[in-house]
Every structure is written in C-alpha cells, then in structure tokens.
PDB file of C-alpha atoms in Angstrom:
ATOM      1  CA  UNK A   1     -45.507   6.548 -14.759  1.00 80.00           C
ATOM      2  CA  UNK A   2     -41.621   5.407 -15.332  1.00 90.00           C
ATOM      3  CA  UNK A   3     -39.732   7.816 -17.471  1.00 97.00           C
ATOM      4  CA  UNK A   4     -36.608   6.991 -18.770  1.00 98.00           C
ATOM      5  CA  UNK A   5     -33.036   8.752 -19.913  1.00 97.00           C
ATOM      6  CA  UNK A   6     -30.725   7.345 -23.024  1.00 98.00           C
ATOM      7  CA  UNK A   7     -27.719   6.159 -20.911  1.00 98.00           C
ATOM      8  CA  UNK A   8     -24.291   5.086 -23.128  1.00 97.00           C
ATOM      9  CA  UNK A   9     -23.235   2.080 -21.482  1.00 97.00           C
ATOM     10  CA  UNK A  10     -19.567   0.951 -22.345  1.00 97.00           C
ATOM     11  CA  UNK A  11     -18.146   4.368 -22.866  1.00 95.00           C
ATOM     12  CA  UNK A  12     -20.649   4.912 -25.401  1.00 97.00           C
ATOM     13  CA  UNK A  13     -20.269   1.655 -27.361  1.00 97.00           C
ATOM     14  CA  UNK A  14     -23.586   0.522 -26.552  1.00 98.00           C
ATOM     15  CA  UNK A  15     -26.606   3.282 -25.716  1.00 98.00           C
ATOM     16  CA  UNK A  16     -30.152   1.873 -24.393  1.00 98.00           C
ATOM     17  CA  UNK A  17     -32.866   3.964 -22.588  1.00 98.00           C
ATOM     18  CA  UNK A  18     -33.052   3.065 -18.648  1.00 98.00           C
ATOM     19  CA  UNK A  19     -35.254   4.187 -15.627  1.00 98.00           C
ATOM     20  CA  UNK A  20     -33.946   7.772 -14.435  1.00 97.00           C
ATOM     21  CA  UNK A  21     -34.046   6.588 -11.234  1.00 96.00           C
ATOM     22  CA  UNK A  22     -31.268   4.181 -11.601  1.00 97.00           C
ATOM     23  CA  UNK A  23     -28.109   4.990 -10.819  1.00 96.00           C
ATOM     24  CA  UNK A  24     -24.833   3.576 -12.071  1.00 96.00           C
ATOM     25  CA  UNK A  25     -23.300   1.191  -9.632  1.00 96.00           C
ATOM     26  CA  UNK A  26     -19.877   2.146 -10.850  1.00 93.00           C
ATOM     27  CA  UNK A  27     -19.623   5.509  -9.599  1.00 92.00           C
ATOM     28  CA  UNK A  28     -20.016   4.032  -6.165  1.00 89.00           C
ATOM     29  CA  UNK A  29     -17.629   0.720  -6.317  1.00 92.00           C
ATOM     30  CA  UNK A  30     -15.920  -0.764  -8.953  1.00 93.00           C
ATOM     31  CA  UNK A  31     -17.137  -3.145 -11.525  1.00 93.00           C
ATOM     32  CA  UNK A  32     -15.771  -5.173 -13.688  1.00 93.00           C
ATOM     33  CA  UNK A  33     -14.797  -4.162 -17.714  1.00 93.00           C
ATOM     34  CA  UNK A  34     -17.402  -6.439 -19.018  1.00 95.00           C
ATOM     35  CA  UNK A  35     -20.417  -5.395 -16.998  1.00 97.00           C
ATOM     36  CA  UNK A  36     -22.300  -2.379 -16.394  1.00 97.00           C
ATOM     37  CA  UNK A  37     -24.239  -2.353 -13.620  1.00 97.00           C
ATOM     38  CA  UNK A  38     -27.376   0.298 -12.363  1.00 98.00           C
ATOM     39  CA  UNK A  39     -29.537  -0.169  -9.509  1.00 97.00           C
ATOM     40  CA  UNK A  40     -33.135   1.540  -8.560  1.00 96.00           C
ATOM     41  CA  UNK A  41     -31.967   4.488  -6.223  1.00 94.00           C
ATOM     42  CA  UNK A  42     -35.581   3.991  -4.350  1.00 92.00           C
ATOM     43  CA  UNK A  43     -35.828   0.192  -3.952  1.00 92.00           C
ATOM     44  CA  UNK A  44     -33.732  -2.911  -4.678  1.00 94.00           C
ATOM     45  CA  UNK A  45     -33.756  -3.797  -8.314  1.00 97.00           C
ATOM     46  CA  UNK A  46     -30.530  -4.042 -10.879  1.00 97.00           C
ATOM     47  CA  UNK A  47     -30.398  -4.099 -14.327  1.00 98.00           C
ATOM     48  CA  UNK A  48     -27.195  -5.677 -15.598  1.00 98.00           C
ATOM     49  CA  UNK A  49     -25.586  -5.679 -18.680  1.00 98.00           C
ATOM     50  CA  UNK A  50     -22.880  -8.258 -19.242  1.00 98.00           C
ATOM     51  CA  UNK A  51     -20.385  -9.303 -22.635  1.00 97.00           C
ATOM     52  CA  UNK A  52     -19.582 -12.859 -21.974  1.00 96.00           C
ATOM     53  CA  UNK A  53     -17.889 -15.071 -24.566  1.00 95.00           C
ATOM     54  CA  UNK A  54     -20.337 -17.186 -27.048  1.00 96.00           C
ATOM     55  CA  UNK A  55     -21.067 -20.478 -25.309  1.00 95.00           C
ATOM     56  CA  UNK A  56     -22.345 -23.524 -27.192  1.00 90.00           C
ATOM     57  CA  UNK A  57     -21.673 -24.750 -30.987  1.00 85.00           C
ATOM     58  CA  UNK A  58     -22.134 -22.697 -34.085  1.00 89.00           C
ATOM     59  CA  UNK A  59     -25.284 -22.013 -35.580  1.00 91.00           C
ATOM     60  CA  UNK A  60     -28.634 -20.702 -34.021  1.00 92.00           C
ATOM     61  CA  UNK A  61     -31.766 -22.718 -33.626  1.00 92.00           C
ATOM     62  CA  UNK A  62     -34.337 -22.864 -30.696  1.00 90.00           C
ATOM     63  CA  UNK A  63     -32.560 -25.698 -29.280  1.00 92.00           C
ATOM     64  CA  UNK A  64     -28.610 -24.652 -29.297  1.00 94.00           C
ATOM     65  CA  UNK A  65     -29.910 -21.088 -28.171  1.00 95.00           C
ATOM     66  CA  UNK A  66     -32.116 -22.336 -25.429  1.00 94.00           C
ATOM     67  CA  UNK A  67     -29.172 -24.422 -23.907  1.00 95.00           C
ATOM     68  CA  UNK A  68     -27.281 -21.818 -23.900  1.00 96.00           C
ATOM     69  CA  UNK A  69     -29.640 -19.692 -22.033  1.00 96.00           C
ATOM     70  CA  UNK A  70     -29.844 -22.527 -19.674  1.00 95.00           C
ATOM     71  CA  UNK A  71     -25.759 -22.647 -19.135  1.00 95.00           C
ATOM     72  CA  UNK A  72     -25.836 -18.799 -18.610  1.00 97.00           C
ATOM     73  CA  UNK A  73     -28.834 -19.104 -16.178  1.00 96.00           C
ATOM     74  CA  UNK A  74     -26.857 -22.024 -14.349  1.00 94.00           C
ATOM     75  CA  UNK A  75     -23.714 -19.676 -14.274  1.00 94.00           C
ATOM     76  CA  UNK A  76     -25.929 -16.759 -12.781  1.00 93.00           C
ATOM     77  CA  UNK A  77     -27.524 -18.577 -10.128  1.00 92.00           C
ATOM     78  CA  UNK A  78     -24.613 -20.591  -9.129  1.00 88.00           C
ATOM     79  CA  UNK A  79     -25.260 -22.560  -5.645  1.00 87.00           C
ATOM     80  CA  UNK A  80     -28.778 -21.367  -5.851  1.00 87.00           C
ATOM     81  CA  UNK A  81     -29.803 -23.436  -9.121  1.00 88.00           C
ATOM     82  CA  UNK A  82     -31.646 -25.993  -7.189  1.00 91.00           C
ATOM     83  CA  UNK A  83     -33.983 -22.971  -5.919  1.00 92.00           C
ATOM     84  CA  UNK A  84     -34.838 -21.509  -9.439  1.00 95.00           C
ATOM     85  CA  UNK A  85     -38.276 -21.602 -11.417  1.00 95.00           C
ATOM     86  CA  UNK A  86     -38.132 -21.023 -14.849  1.00 95.00           C
ATOM     87  CA  UNK A  87     -41.522 -19.466 -15.508  1.00 95.00           C
ATOM     88  CA  UNK A  88     -41.350 -18.922 -19.512  1.00 94.00           C
ATOM     89  CA  UNK A  89     -38.686 -18.436 -21.942  1.00 95.00           C
ATOM     90  CA  UNK A  90     -39.622 -16.229 -25.125  1.00 95.00           C
ATOM     91  CA  UNK A  91     -38.068 -15.188 -28.535  1.00 96.00           C
ATOM     92  CA  UNK A  92     -37.015 -11.511 -28.158  1.00 97.00           C
ATOM     93  CA  UNK A  93     -37.014  -9.007 -30.667  1.00 96.00           C
ATOM     94  CA  UNK A  94     -34.727  -5.467 -30.307  1.00 98.00           C
ATOM     95  CA  UNK A  95     -35.972  -2.908 -32.707  1.00 97.00           C
ATOM     96  CA  UNK A  96     -32.430  -1.446 -33.169  1.00 97.00           C
ATOM     97  CA  UNK A  97     -30.793  -4.811 -34.075  1.00 97.00           C
ATOM     98  CA  UNK A  98     -30.527  -6.753 -37.043  1.00 94.00           C
ATOM     99  CA  UNK A  99     -33.601  -9.567 -37.290  1.00 91.00           C
ATOM    100  CA  UNK A 100     -30.916 -12.120 -38.189  1.00 92.00           C
ATOM    101  CA  UNK A 101     -29.499 -11.698 -34.434  1.00 96.00           C
ATOM    102  CA  UNK A 102     -31.099 -14.261 -32.325  1.00 96.00           C
ATOM    103  CA  UNK A 103     -32.252 -13.486 -28.648  1.00 97.00           C
ATOM    104  CA  UNK A 104     -34.454 -14.996 -25.868  1.00 97.00           C
ATOM    105  CA  UNK A 105     -35.660 -14.005 -22.762  1.00 97.00           C
ATOM    106  CA  UNK A 106     -36.805 -15.907 -19.519  1.00 97.00           C
ATOM    107  CA  UNK A 107     -38.490 -14.918 -16.331  1.00 96.00           C
ATOM    108  CA  UNK A 108     -37.452 -17.271 -13.587  1.00 96.00           C
ATOM    109  CA  UNK A 109     -37.441 -16.891  -9.143  1.00 96.00           C
ATOM    110  CA  UNK A 110     -35.508 -17.984  -7.134  1.00 94.00           C
ATOM    111  CA  UNK A 111     -36.212 -18.849  -3.382  1.00 92.00           C
ATOM    112  CA  UNK A 112     -34.711 -17.964  -0.447  1.00 88.00           C
ATOM    113  CA  UNK A 113     -31.444 -20.607   0.930  1.00 82.00           C
ATOM    114  CA  UNK A 114     -33.336 -22.985   3.850  1.00 75.00           C
ATOM    115  CA  UNK A 115     -31.008 -20.952   6.842  1.00 64.00           C
ATOM    116  CA  UNK A 116     -32.022 -17.257   7.519  1.00 50.00           C
ATOM    117  CA  UNK A 117     -28.079 -16.485   7.450  1.00 47.00           C
ATOM    118  CA  UNK A 118     -27.897 -13.274   5.243  1.00 48.00           C
ATOM    119  CA  UNK A 119     -25.919 -14.063   1.769  1.00 47.00           C
ATOM    120  CA  UNK A 120     -24.963 -11.923  -1.109  1.00 49.00           C
ATOM    121  CA  UNK A 121     -25.009 -13.273  -4.514  1.00 48.00           C
ATOM    122  CA  UNK A 122     -23.089 -12.649  -7.543  1.00 48.00           C
ATOM    123  CA  UNK A 123     -26.146 -11.521  -9.178  1.00 47.00           C
ATOM    124  CA  UNK A 124     -27.547  -9.227  -6.109  1.00 48.00           C
ATOM    125  CA  UNK A 125     -26.226  -5.917  -6.023  1.00 48.00           C
ATOM    126  CA  UNK A 126     -27.616  -6.087  -2.563  1.00 48.00           C
ATOM    127  CA  UNK A 127     -27.990  -8.341   0.349  1.00 49.00           C
ATOM    128  CA  UNK A 128     -31.096 -10.076  -0.324  1.00 44.00           C
ATOM    129  CA  UNK A 129     -31.309 -11.601   3.583  1.00 47.00           C
ATOM    130  CA  UNK A 130     -34.553 -10.679   3.824  1.00 77.00           C
ATOM    131  CA  UNK A 131     -35.553 -11.604   0.827  1.00 87.00           C
ATOM    132  CA  UNK A 132     -39.103 -13.841   0.258  1.00 93.00           C
ATOM    133  CA  UNK A 133     -37.484 -14.470  -3.533  1.00 94.00           C
ATOM    134  CA  UNK A 134     -35.846 -12.890  -6.071  1.00 95.00           C
ATOM    135  CA  UNK A 135     -37.265 -12.475  -9.853  1.00 96.00           C
ATOM    136  CA  UNK A 136     -34.932 -12.846 -12.230  1.00 97.00           C
ATOM    137  CA  UNK A 137     -35.505 -11.586 -15.973  1.00 98.00           C
ATOM    138  CA  UNK A 138     -32.257 -12.856 -18.047  1.00 98.00           C
ATOM    139  CA  UNK A 139     -32.683 -11.433 -21.534  1.00 98.00           C
ATOM    140  CA  UNK A 140     -29.695 -13.166 -24.006  1.00 98.00           C
ATOM    141  CA  UNK A 141     -28.130 -11.627 -27.191  1.00 98.00           C
ATOM    142  CA  UNK A 142     -26.441 -13.420 -29.708  1.00 97.00           C
ATOM    143  CA  UNK A 143     -23.692 -12.020 -31.454  1.00 96.00           C
ATOM    144  CA  UNK A 144     -22.175 -15.391 -33.375  1.00 94.00           C
ATOM    145  CA  UNK A 145     -19.842 -13.029 -35.794  1.00 93.00           C
ATOM    146  CA  UNK A 146     -18.190 -11.171 -32.351  1.00 94.00           C
ATOM    147  CA  UNK A 147     -18.308 -14.530 -30.819  1.00 94.00           C
ATOM    148  CA  UNK A 148     -20.112 -13.044 -27.646  1.00 96.00           C
ATOM    149  CA  UNK A 149     -22.868 -13.406 -25.330  1.00 97.00           C
ATOM    150  CA  UNK A 150     -24.648  -9.994 -24.295  1.00 98.00           C
ATOM    151  CA  UNK A 151     -26.449 -10.797 -20.942  1.00 98.00           C
ATOM    152  CA  UNK A 152     -28.852  -8.295 -19.937  1.00 98.00           C
ATOM    153  CA  UNK A 153     -30.325  -9.225 -16.552  1.00 98.00           C
ATOM    154  CA  UNK A 154     -32.762  -7.598 -14.352  1.00 98.00           C
ATOM    155  CA  UNK A 155     -32.799  -8.655 -10.692  1.00 97.00           C
ATOM    156  CA  UNK A 156     -35.731  -7.825  -8.808  1.00 96.00           C
ATOM    157  CA  UNK A 157     -35.701  -8.807  -4.898  1.00 95.00           C
ATOM    158  CA  UNK A 158     -39.154  -9.300  -3.248  1.00 95.00           C
ATOM    159  CA  UNK A 159     -38.439  -7.864   0.502  1.00 93.00           C
ATOM    160  CA  UNK A 160     -41.052  -8.731   3.263  1.00 90.00           C
ATOM    161  CA  UNK A 161     -43.023  -5.395   3.533  1.00 89.00           C
ATOM    162  CA  UNK A 162     -42.183  -4.130  -0.095  1.00 89.00           C
ATOM    163  CA  UNK A 163     -44.474  -5.657  -1.614  1.00 92.00           C
ATOM    164  CA  UNK A 164     -47.821  -6.468  -1.887  1.00 93.00           C
ATOM    165  CA  UNK A 165     -47.906 -10.660  -1.276  1.00 91.00           C
ATOM    166  CA  UNK A 166     -51.544 -10.793  -2.556  1.00 93.00           C
ATOM    167  CA  UNK A 167     -50.628  -9.101  -6.097  1.00 94.00           C
ATOM    168  CA  UNK A 168     -47.916 -12.400  -6.587  1.00 93.00           C
ATOM    169  CA  UNK A 169     -48.487 -15.893  -8.185  1.00 92.00           C
ATOM    170  CA  UNK A 170     -46.787 -16.563 -11.040  1.00 91.00           C
ATOM    171  CA  UNK A 171     -48.427 -20.034 -11.402  1.00 87.00           C
ATOM    172  CA  UNK A 172     -51.744 -17.795 -11.874  1.00 88.00           C
ATOM    173  CA  UNK A 173     -49.907 -15.418 -14.099  1.00 89.00           C
ATOM    174  CA  UNK A 174     -50.032 -12.615 -11.603  1.00 91.00           C
ATOM    175  CA  UNK A 175     -46.728 -10.933 -11.957  1.00 94.00           C
ATOM    176  CA  UNK A 176     -47.501  -8.117  -9.038  1.00 94.00           C
ATOM    177  CA  UNK A 177     -46.023  -4.205  -9.556  1.00 94.00           C
ATOM    178  CA  UNK A 178     -42.253  -4.968  -9.301  1.00 96.00           C
ATOM    179  CA  UNK A 179     -42.091  -7.683 -11.665  1.00 96.00           C
ATOM    180  CA  UNK A 180     -44.857  -6.120 -13.755  1.00 95.00           C
ATOM    181  CA  UNK A 181     -41.944  -2.394 -13.870  1.00 96.00           C
ATOM    182  CA  UNK A 182     -38.814  -4.665 -14.548  1.00 97.00           C
ATOM    183  CA  UNK A 183     -40.549  -6.275 -17.567  1.00 96.00           C
ATOM    184  CA  UNK A 184     -41.230  -2.653 -18.779  1.00 97.00           C
ATOM    185  CA  UNK A 185     -37.700  -1.586 -17.993  1.00 98.00           C
ATOM    186  CA  UNK A 186     -36.821  -5.171 -20.767  1.00 98.00           C
ATOM    187  CA  UNK A 187     -39.104  -3.829 -23.235  1.00 98.00           C
ATOM    188  CA  UNK A 188     -38.040  -0.351 -23.673  1.00 98.00           C
ATOM    189  CA  UNK A 189     -34.090  -1.589 -23.778  1.00 98.00           C
ATOM    190  CA  UNK A 190     -35.199  -4.129 -26.218  1.00 98.00           C
ATOM    191  CA  UNK A 191     -36.576  -0.807 -28.263  1.00 98.00           C
ATOM    192  CA  UNK A 192     -33.975   1.252 -27.554  1.00 98.00           C
ATOM    193  CA  UNK A 193     -30.432  -0.420 -27.289  1.00 98.00           C
ATOM    194  CA  UNK A 194     -28.165  -0.271 -29.883  1.00 98.00           C
ATOM    195  CA  UNK A 195     -24.831  -1.109 -30.895  1.00 97.00           C
ATOM    196  CA  UNK A 196     -22.784   2.093 -31.734  1.00 97.00           C
ATOM    197  CA  UNK A 197     -19.384   1.094 -32.042  1.00 96.00           C
ATOM    198  CA  UNK A 198     -18.807  -3.020 -33.036  1.00 95.00           C
ATOM    199  CA  UNK A 199     -15.057  -3.154 -31.918  1.00 94.00           C
ATOM    200  CA  UNK A 200     -16.588  -3.547 -28.232  1.00 95.00           C
ATOM    201  CA  UNK A 201     -16.543  -6.991 -28.308  1.00 92.00           C
ATOM    202  CA  UNK A 202     -13.214  -7.533 -29.519  1.00 85.00           C
ATOM    203  CA  UNK A 203     -11.545  -4.993 -26.467  1.00 77.00           C
ATOM    204  CA  UNK A 204     -13.703  -6.583 -23.659  1.00 65.00           C
TER     205      UNK A 204
END
C-alpha cells in the first residue's frame, strides 16, 4: 500500500500529495526553476511538474486543448516521436481547482531506439538504455488567465527483469503493476493538488 505525504512545490506556492518513497531530485542535482522533479528511491519512476508557457490560441475546447496536449507531448519526447504510441486521452478533474480550469491526461508509451546504445532523454531522470519501453502519464492543466500550461509527467521506464512482461499488454488493457501504480500516483495528485499562491505563474 503506497503511503503519501503532502509535499510543497515551488517554495510552497503549490502543494500536492506525492508518494513517501519519492525523493526531491533538486537535493542531488540542479533542476530548472520552472520544474520540480521527484524520483522513486527504490525504482525508476519519476514525477515531474513543469510550468510552461501556454501554447495555442485563446479559449478552451476539446480541439484547442487536444492540440496543445499533442504539442507538449511532441516537445517532451522530441526525437523519439516516431516511436510513441498514445493509448488514451481523457478529461481530468482536479478536486481542488475551479471546475472551469480544463485538464486532460494521456497515457503513452515510447519504444526504445533501434540501436542498443545508452541514451538519456530529457524526459527520463535516469539512463533508459535497458528499458524495454517507457510509459508516460502526461497531465496538462490549462491556466489561460495566467497564460500558463502546467504539465505533470510521470515517466515509468520498464527495465527487463524489473517487471512481469506477461502482465503488460496495453492493447488488451493490461497495464501491469508499474503503470497501475503510476496511475494511482496521478489520481492522488488530481485529488490533492492545490495552488496556494497564484503569483507563482507571473514569476516563473
């Protein structure tokens, strides 16, 4: 059973419950001011909060927001785009944000490059050289008034020998334990995430 702790983000301007076994990466190395990065002390999964400039035109609709979500995914995976499969995209409700703030979540997987050379992409906090694939749970919160898109990304590398391959078949709806855990982390964030200081978005 995962235990969670209320975690201040960006100096306490934001707050959310994160798994207790995740460590703040900024205590180990430098992290950009617009990001907060946490990584599983006992595994390879990472949770990244990223305050970015709003993309796309004004207003909100499934089409406008869907294009924005696609744009952010493309920037996230960069040169890995041709190896990405998006499995589903759904509107997302944050319990402690106003109902008129749109949010969406997608689940995608990134297949490894053809070559066996070790590589570290920006979306991974550790080398993914031996990953069979990496799952991504990407939540986009559209803060139009603040001209901001908030991205919450959970990266889940699946390393051979670290997971049960028979349990994972996304085409059949089988997520396996690692992705299942990550979905639980995301759901906890949707439930507990709160903005305590809206001025943050003018500073970053």
